[in-house]
Amino acid sequence: MIRILFLFTASLLLLACSDDDNDPQSEEQTDFKIKKLSKTFYLEDGTSYRLDYLYDLSGKITKWIQDYADVNALFHDDYLYNELGQILESKTTNIIENYVVRTISYEYDTSNRISSVIYTSSDGFSNTLHLTYENNTVFVNDNFGEHKSLIFNQEGKLIETFSRSSEPLNGTVTETINYNGDLVTSIHYNYSIGTGYTEDYTYEYDNKRNPLFVNFKNNVNNYIYNFAGSMKSFK
C-alpha cells in the first residue's frame, strides 16, 4: 500500500485576536476566515502533488488547484454559485493543455433542493443523477442503473447510505454514521460485493477549537453529491 506523508498548510485572514489559545469556549478567542488551504502529498515513489483551495469572504470555495509538478499537469476547478449561495457549476480545466476536462452542473427544485446533477467530460462521457426526496430519505438514480439512498435524522445529519451497483461490480454497500452531538464518532461499512467484508473507522477529538470551524460550520447542511459516490457535508 502506498504510504502518503501529508503536509497541511493554511493561509488564513486574521479577523480577531486573543491571548488565550487553550480555551475553546472563550468569546475572546481568535476567529479566522479561511482564504486559502494548501495540501501537499509526498508519495513513497518520491513524487508529490499539491492541492490548493481558494475561498471567498463568505467561506464558499471558488477555486481548486491541482498541481502535479512531477508529471507536468496543472488543473483548475472553478465554482459558480447562484444568488442563494448554492453551487450551480464546477468546471475542471487542464491549464497546461488549455481545455475543459469536465463540467458538473446542478439543478434545484422549487424547494431549493438539488434535483439533478449533470456530468459531462471532454471524452464524450455524460451522466445525470436524479434526486428525489421522501421524508428523511434522498433517493439518487443515474443513467446507468446505479441506485443510492441517503437517510438523514431529524436534525438533518446523514446517518446511513445504501448503494446498489450493477455490472461489473454487482452488490450493495451500506454505510452507517454515528455521532456524538455534531461530531462523527464512527463510520461502519458493510460490503456485499464479492465475498463480502466490513470496514470500521473511529474518530477522536481534542478540546481545541479548529481554526477552520467557522468556514465548515457555515456549510454543514450543504450536502452535495459527488461522483465518488457519497453525499458530503463540509463540516
Short mmCIF file of C-alpha atoms in Angstrom, two decimals:
data_model
loop_
_atom_site.label_atom_id
_atom_site.label_comp_id
_atom_site.label_asym_id
_atom_site.label_seq_id
_atom_site.Cartn_x
_atom_site.Cartn_y
_atom_site.Cartn_z
CA MET A 1 0.00 0.00 0.00
CA ILE A 2 1.33 3.41 -0.90
CA ARG A 3 2.01 5.48 2.17
CA ILE A 4 1.34 9.17 1.87
CA LEU A 5 3.03 11.80 4.01
CA PHE A 6 0.54 14.61 4.36
CA LEU A 7 1.74 18.17 4.83
CA PHE A 8 -1.02 20.58 5.76
CA THR A 9 -0.65 24.32 5.45
CA ALA A 10 -3.28 27.02 5.53
CA SER A 11 -3.16 30.69 4.65
CA LEU A 12 -5.69 32.49 6.84
CA LEU A 13 -7.05 36.00 7.17
CA LEU A 14 -6.94 37.07 10.82
CA LEU A 15 -10.10 38.81 11.95
CA ALA A 16 -9.74 38.99 15.73
CA CYS A 17 -7.08 38.32 18.36
CA SER A 18 -6.98 36.51 21.67
CA ASP A 19 -4.41 35.90 24.39
CA ASP A 20 -5.86 32.54 25.42
CA ASP A 21 -5.23 29.78 22.87
CA ASN A 22 -6.22 26.98 25.23
CA ASP A 23 -9.82 27.98 25.96
CA PRO A 24 -12.02 26.52 23.21
CA GLN A 25 -15.13 28.31 24.53
CA SER A 26 -13.71 31.78 25.18
CA GLU A 27 -15.60 34.61 23.45
CA GLU A 28 -12.29 36.46 23.04
CA GLN A 29 -10.52 33.64 21.24
CA THR A 30 -9.08 34.06 17.78
CA ASP A 31 -11.55 33.84 14.90
CA PHE A 32 -10.36 33.09 11.39
CA LYS A 33 -11.80 33.29 7.91
CA ILE A 34 -10.05 30.95 5.55
CA LYS A 35 -8.76 32.38 2.26
CA LYS A 36 -6.54 29.57 1.05
CA LEU A 37 -5.97 25.96 2.10
CA SER A 38 -2.98 24.07 0.69
CA LYS A 39 -2.23 20.36 0.95
CA THR A 40 0.98 18.75 -0.28
CA PHE A 41 1.17 14.97 -0.66
CA TYR A 42 4.53 13.14 -0.80
CA LEU A 43 4.28 9.64 -2.23
CA GLU A 44 6.51 6.68 -1.47
CA ASP A 45 7.89 6.68 -5.03
CA GLY A 46 9.35 10.16 -4.49
CA THR A 47 6.73 12.09 -6.43
CA SER A 48 4.43 14.70 -4.94
CA TYR A 49 1.43 16.84 -5.77
CA ARG A 50 -0.28 19.86 -4.24
CA LEU A 51 -3.92 20.84 -3.82
CA ASP A 52 -4.88 24.47 -3.23
CA TYR A 53 -8.38 25.57 -2.23
CA LEU A 54 -9.34 29.26 -2.54
CA TYR A 55 -12.35 30.72 -0.69
CA ASP A 56 -14.38 33.94 -0.84
CA LEU A 57 -15.22 36.02 2.25
CA SER A 58 -18.42 34.06 2.89
CA GLY A 59 -16.45 30.80 3.12
CA LYS A 60 -17.50 29.31 -0.22
CA ILE A 61 -14.81 27.62 -2.27
CA THR A 62 -14.15 29.48 -5.54
CA LYS A 63 -11.22 27.56 -7.00
CA TRP A 64 -9.48 24.21 -6.52
CA ILE A 65 -5.98 23.94 -7.99
CA GLN A 66 -4.35 20.53 -8.55
CA ASP A 67 -0.63 20.82 -9.31
CA TYR A 68 1.16 17.62 -10.37
CA ALA A 69 4.63 19.06 -10.93
CA ASP A 70 6.29 15.68 -11.48
CA VAL A 71 4.10 14.87 -14.49
CA ASN A 72 3.73 18.46 -15.76
CA ALA A 73 -0.02 18.61 -15.12
CA LEU A 74 -1.97 21.54 -13.69
CA PHE A 75 -5.75 21.54 -13.22
CA HIS A 76 -8.10 24.26 -12.01
CA ASP A 77 -11.61 23.66 -10.67
CA ASP A 78 -13.73 26.81 -10.80
CA TYR A 79 -17.08 27.10 -8.97
CA LEU A 80 -20.16 29.15 -9.87
CA TYR A 81 -22.93 29.96 -7.36
CA ASN A 82 -26.42 31.45 -7.59
CA GLU A 83 -27.79 34.35 -5.55
CA LEU A 84 -28.75 31.94 -2.74
CA GLY A 85 -25.17 30.70 -2.43
CA GLN A 86 -26.00 27.32 -3.97
CA ILE A 87 -23.48 25.78 -6.31
CA LEU A 88 -24.53 25.88 -9.98
CA GLU A 89 -21.46 24.55 -11.72
CA SER A 90 -17.95 23.26 -11.20
CA LYS A 91 -15.60 23.20 -14.17
CA THR A 92 -12.24 21.42 -14.34
CA THR A 93 -9.71 22.89 -16.78
CA ASN A 94 -6.35 21.49 -17.87
CA ILE A 95 -4.30 24.70 -17.73
CA ILE A 96 -1.21 23.38 -19.50
CA GLU A 97 -3.11 21.90 -22.46
CA ASN A 98 -5.88 24.55 -22.27
CA TYR A 99 -9.08 22.50 -22.44
CA VAL A 100 -12.06 21.78 -20.17
CA VAL A 101 -11.72 18.28 -18.72
CA ARG A 102 -15.19 18.02 -17.20
CA THR A 103 -18.20 20.08 -16.15
CA ILE A 104 -20.65 19.29 -13.35
CA SER A 105 -23.90 21.28 -13.30
CA TYR A 106 -26.51 21.36 -10.52
CA GLU A 107 -30.25 21.98 -10.82
CA TYR A 108 -32.69 22.69 -7.98
CA ASP A 109 -36.40 22.12 -7.34
CA THR A 110 -38.89 24.72 -6.10
CA SER A 111 -37.86 23.92 -2.50
CA ASN A 112 -34.22 24.80 -3.36
CA ARG A 113 -33.11 21.17 -3.06
CA ILE A 114 -30.75 19.59 -5.57
CA SER A 115 -32.92 17.81 -8.15
CA SER A 116 -30.31 16.74 -10.68
CA VAL A 117 -26.56 16.71 -11.24
CA ILE A 118 -25.29 16.62 -14.83
CA TYR A 119 -21.77 15.38 -15.52
CA THR A 120 -20.06 15.82 -18.90
CA SER A 121 -16.42 15.18 -19.81
CA SER A 122 -14.15 16.01 -22.72
CA ASP A 123 -14.06 12.39 -23.88
CA GLY A 124 -17.79 12.46 -24.59
CA PHE A 125 -18.94 10.66 -21.45
CA SER A 126 -22.02 12.05 -19.72
CA ASN A 127 -24.23 11.02 -16.83
CA THR A 128 -27.15 12.58 -14.98
CA LEU A 129 -28.07 11.93 -11.36
CA HIS A 130 -31.74 12.35 -10.47
CA LEU A 131 -32.54 13.10 -6.81
CA THR A 132 -35.97 12.61 -5.23
CA TYR A 133 -36.96 13.32 -1.64
CA GLU A 134 -39.28 11.33 0.62
CA ASN A 135 -39.50 12.23 4.32
CA ASN A 136 -35.91 11.90 5.64
CA THR A 137 -34.59 9.92 2.69
CA VAL A 138 -32.99 11.08 -0.56
CA PHE A 139 -33.03 8.65 -3.49
CA VAL A 140 -30.39 9.02 -6.20
CA ASN A 141 -30.59 7.27 -9.59
CA ASP A 142 -28.37 7.72 -12.62
CA ASN A 143 -28.49 6.88 -16.32
CA PHE A 144 -26.63 3.59 -15.83
CA GLY A 145 -28.89 1.91 -13.29
CA GLU A 146 -26.93 2.84 -10.18
CA HIS A 147 -29.11 3.46 -7.12
CA LYS A 148 -28.31 5.13 -3.82
CA SER A 149 -30.43 6.11 -0.83
CA LEU A 150 -29.36 8.56 1.86
CA ILE A 151 -31.11 8.64 5.22
CA PHE A 152 -30.99 11.72 7.47
CA ASN A 153 -32.12 12.07 11.07
CA GLN A 154 -34.46 14.77 12.36
CA GLU A 155 -31.51 17.12 12.84
CA GLY A 156 -30.52 16.84 9.19
CA LYS A 157 -27.44 14.70 9.81
CA LEU A 158 -26.61 11.93 7.35
CA ILE A 159 -26.83 8.67 9.33
CA GLU A 160 -26.98 5.95 6.66
CA THR A 161 -26.38 5.40 2.97
CA PHE A 162 -27.30 2.37 0.89
CA SER A 163 -25.84 1.80 -2.59
CA ARG A 164 -26.70 -0.84 -5.16
CA SER A 165 -24.41 -1.19 -8.17
CA SER A 166 -24.72 -3.11 -11.41
CA GLU A 167 -22.07 -4.62 -13.68
CA PRO A 168 -19.18 -5.12 -13.35
CA LEU A 169 -19.43 -4.91 -9.53
CA ASN A 170 -22.83 -6.31 -8.61
CA GLY A 171 -23.60 -5.81 -4.95
CA THR A 172 -24.54 -3.38 -2.22
CA VAL A 173 -22.73 -1.10 0.20
CA THR A 174 -24.28 0.11 3.47
CA GLU A 175 -22.64 2.99 5.34
CA THR A 176 -23.71 3.74 8.93
CA ILE A 177 -22.59 7.00 10.56
CA ASN A 178 -22.66 7.59 14.34
CA TYR A 179 -22.48 10.96 16.10
CA ASN A 180 -21.83 12.50 19.47
CA GLY A 181 -23.59 15.83 19.16
CA ASP A 182 -22.36 17.33 15.89
CA LEU A 183 -19.20 15.20 15.78
CA VAL A 184 -18.88 11.97 13.83
CA THR A 185 -17.63 9.25 16.20
CA SER A 186 -17.58 6.22 13.90
CA ILE A 187 -18.49 5.00 10.41
CA HIS A 188 -19.26 1.37 9.59
CA TYR A 189 -19.25 -0.04 6.04
CA ASN A 190 -20.83 -3.34 5.06
CA TYR A 191 -19.99 -4.61 1.55
CA SER A 192 -21.86 -7.44 -0.16
CA ILE A 193 -19.65 -7.22 -3.25
CA GLY A 194 -17.67 -10.40 -3.88
CA THR A 195 -17.35 -12.50 -0.75
CA GLY A 196 -18.44 -9.57 1.40
CA TYR A 197 -16.48 -7.66 4.04
CA THR A 198 -16.79 -4.81 6.52
CA GLU A 199 -14.76 -1.71 7.42
CA ASP A 200 -14.88 0.41 10.57
CA TYR A 201 -13.49 3.89 11.20
CA THR A 202 -13.47 5.70 14.56
CA TYR A 203 -12.75 9.37 15.23
CA GLU A 204 -11.37 11.13 18.30
CA TYR A 205 -11.26 14.88 19.01
CA ASP A 206 -9.41 17.17 21.39
CA ASN A 207 -10.99 20.20 23.06
CA LYS A 208 -9.17 22.81 20.98
CA ARG A 209 -11.02 24.98 18.52
CA ASN A 210 -10.41 24.20 14.84
CA PRO A 211 -9.39 27.43 13.04
CA LEU A 212 -11.39 26.17 10.03
CA PHE A 213 -14.53 25.60 12.14
CA VAL A 214 -16.33 28.80 11.14
CA ASN A 215 -15.94 28.05 7.45
CA PHE A 216 -17.05 24.44 7.79
CA LYS A 217 -19.95 25.29 10.11
CA ASN A 218 -21.40 27.65 7.51
CA ASN A 219 -21.62 24.72 5.10
CA VAL A 220 -22.75 21.94 7.43
CA ASN A 221 -26.09 21.49 5.64
CA ASN A 222 -24.72 21.83 2.10
CA TYR A 223 -24.81 18.17 1.16
CA ILE A 224 -23.54 17.88 -2.40
CA TYR A 225 -23.44 14.65 -4.34
CA ASN A 226 -20.00 13.87 -5.72
CA PHE A 227 -19.01 11.27 -8.24
CA ALA A 228 -17.03 9.24 -5.72
CA GLY A 229 -20.49 8.11 -4.65
CA SER A 230 -21.28 9.86 -1.39
CA MET A 231 -23.13 12.88 -0.12
CA LYS A 232 -20.68 15.25 1.52
CA SER A 233 -21.07 17.90 4.16
CA PHE A 234 -18.24 20.37 4.58
CA LYS A 235 -18.22 20.37 8.39
#
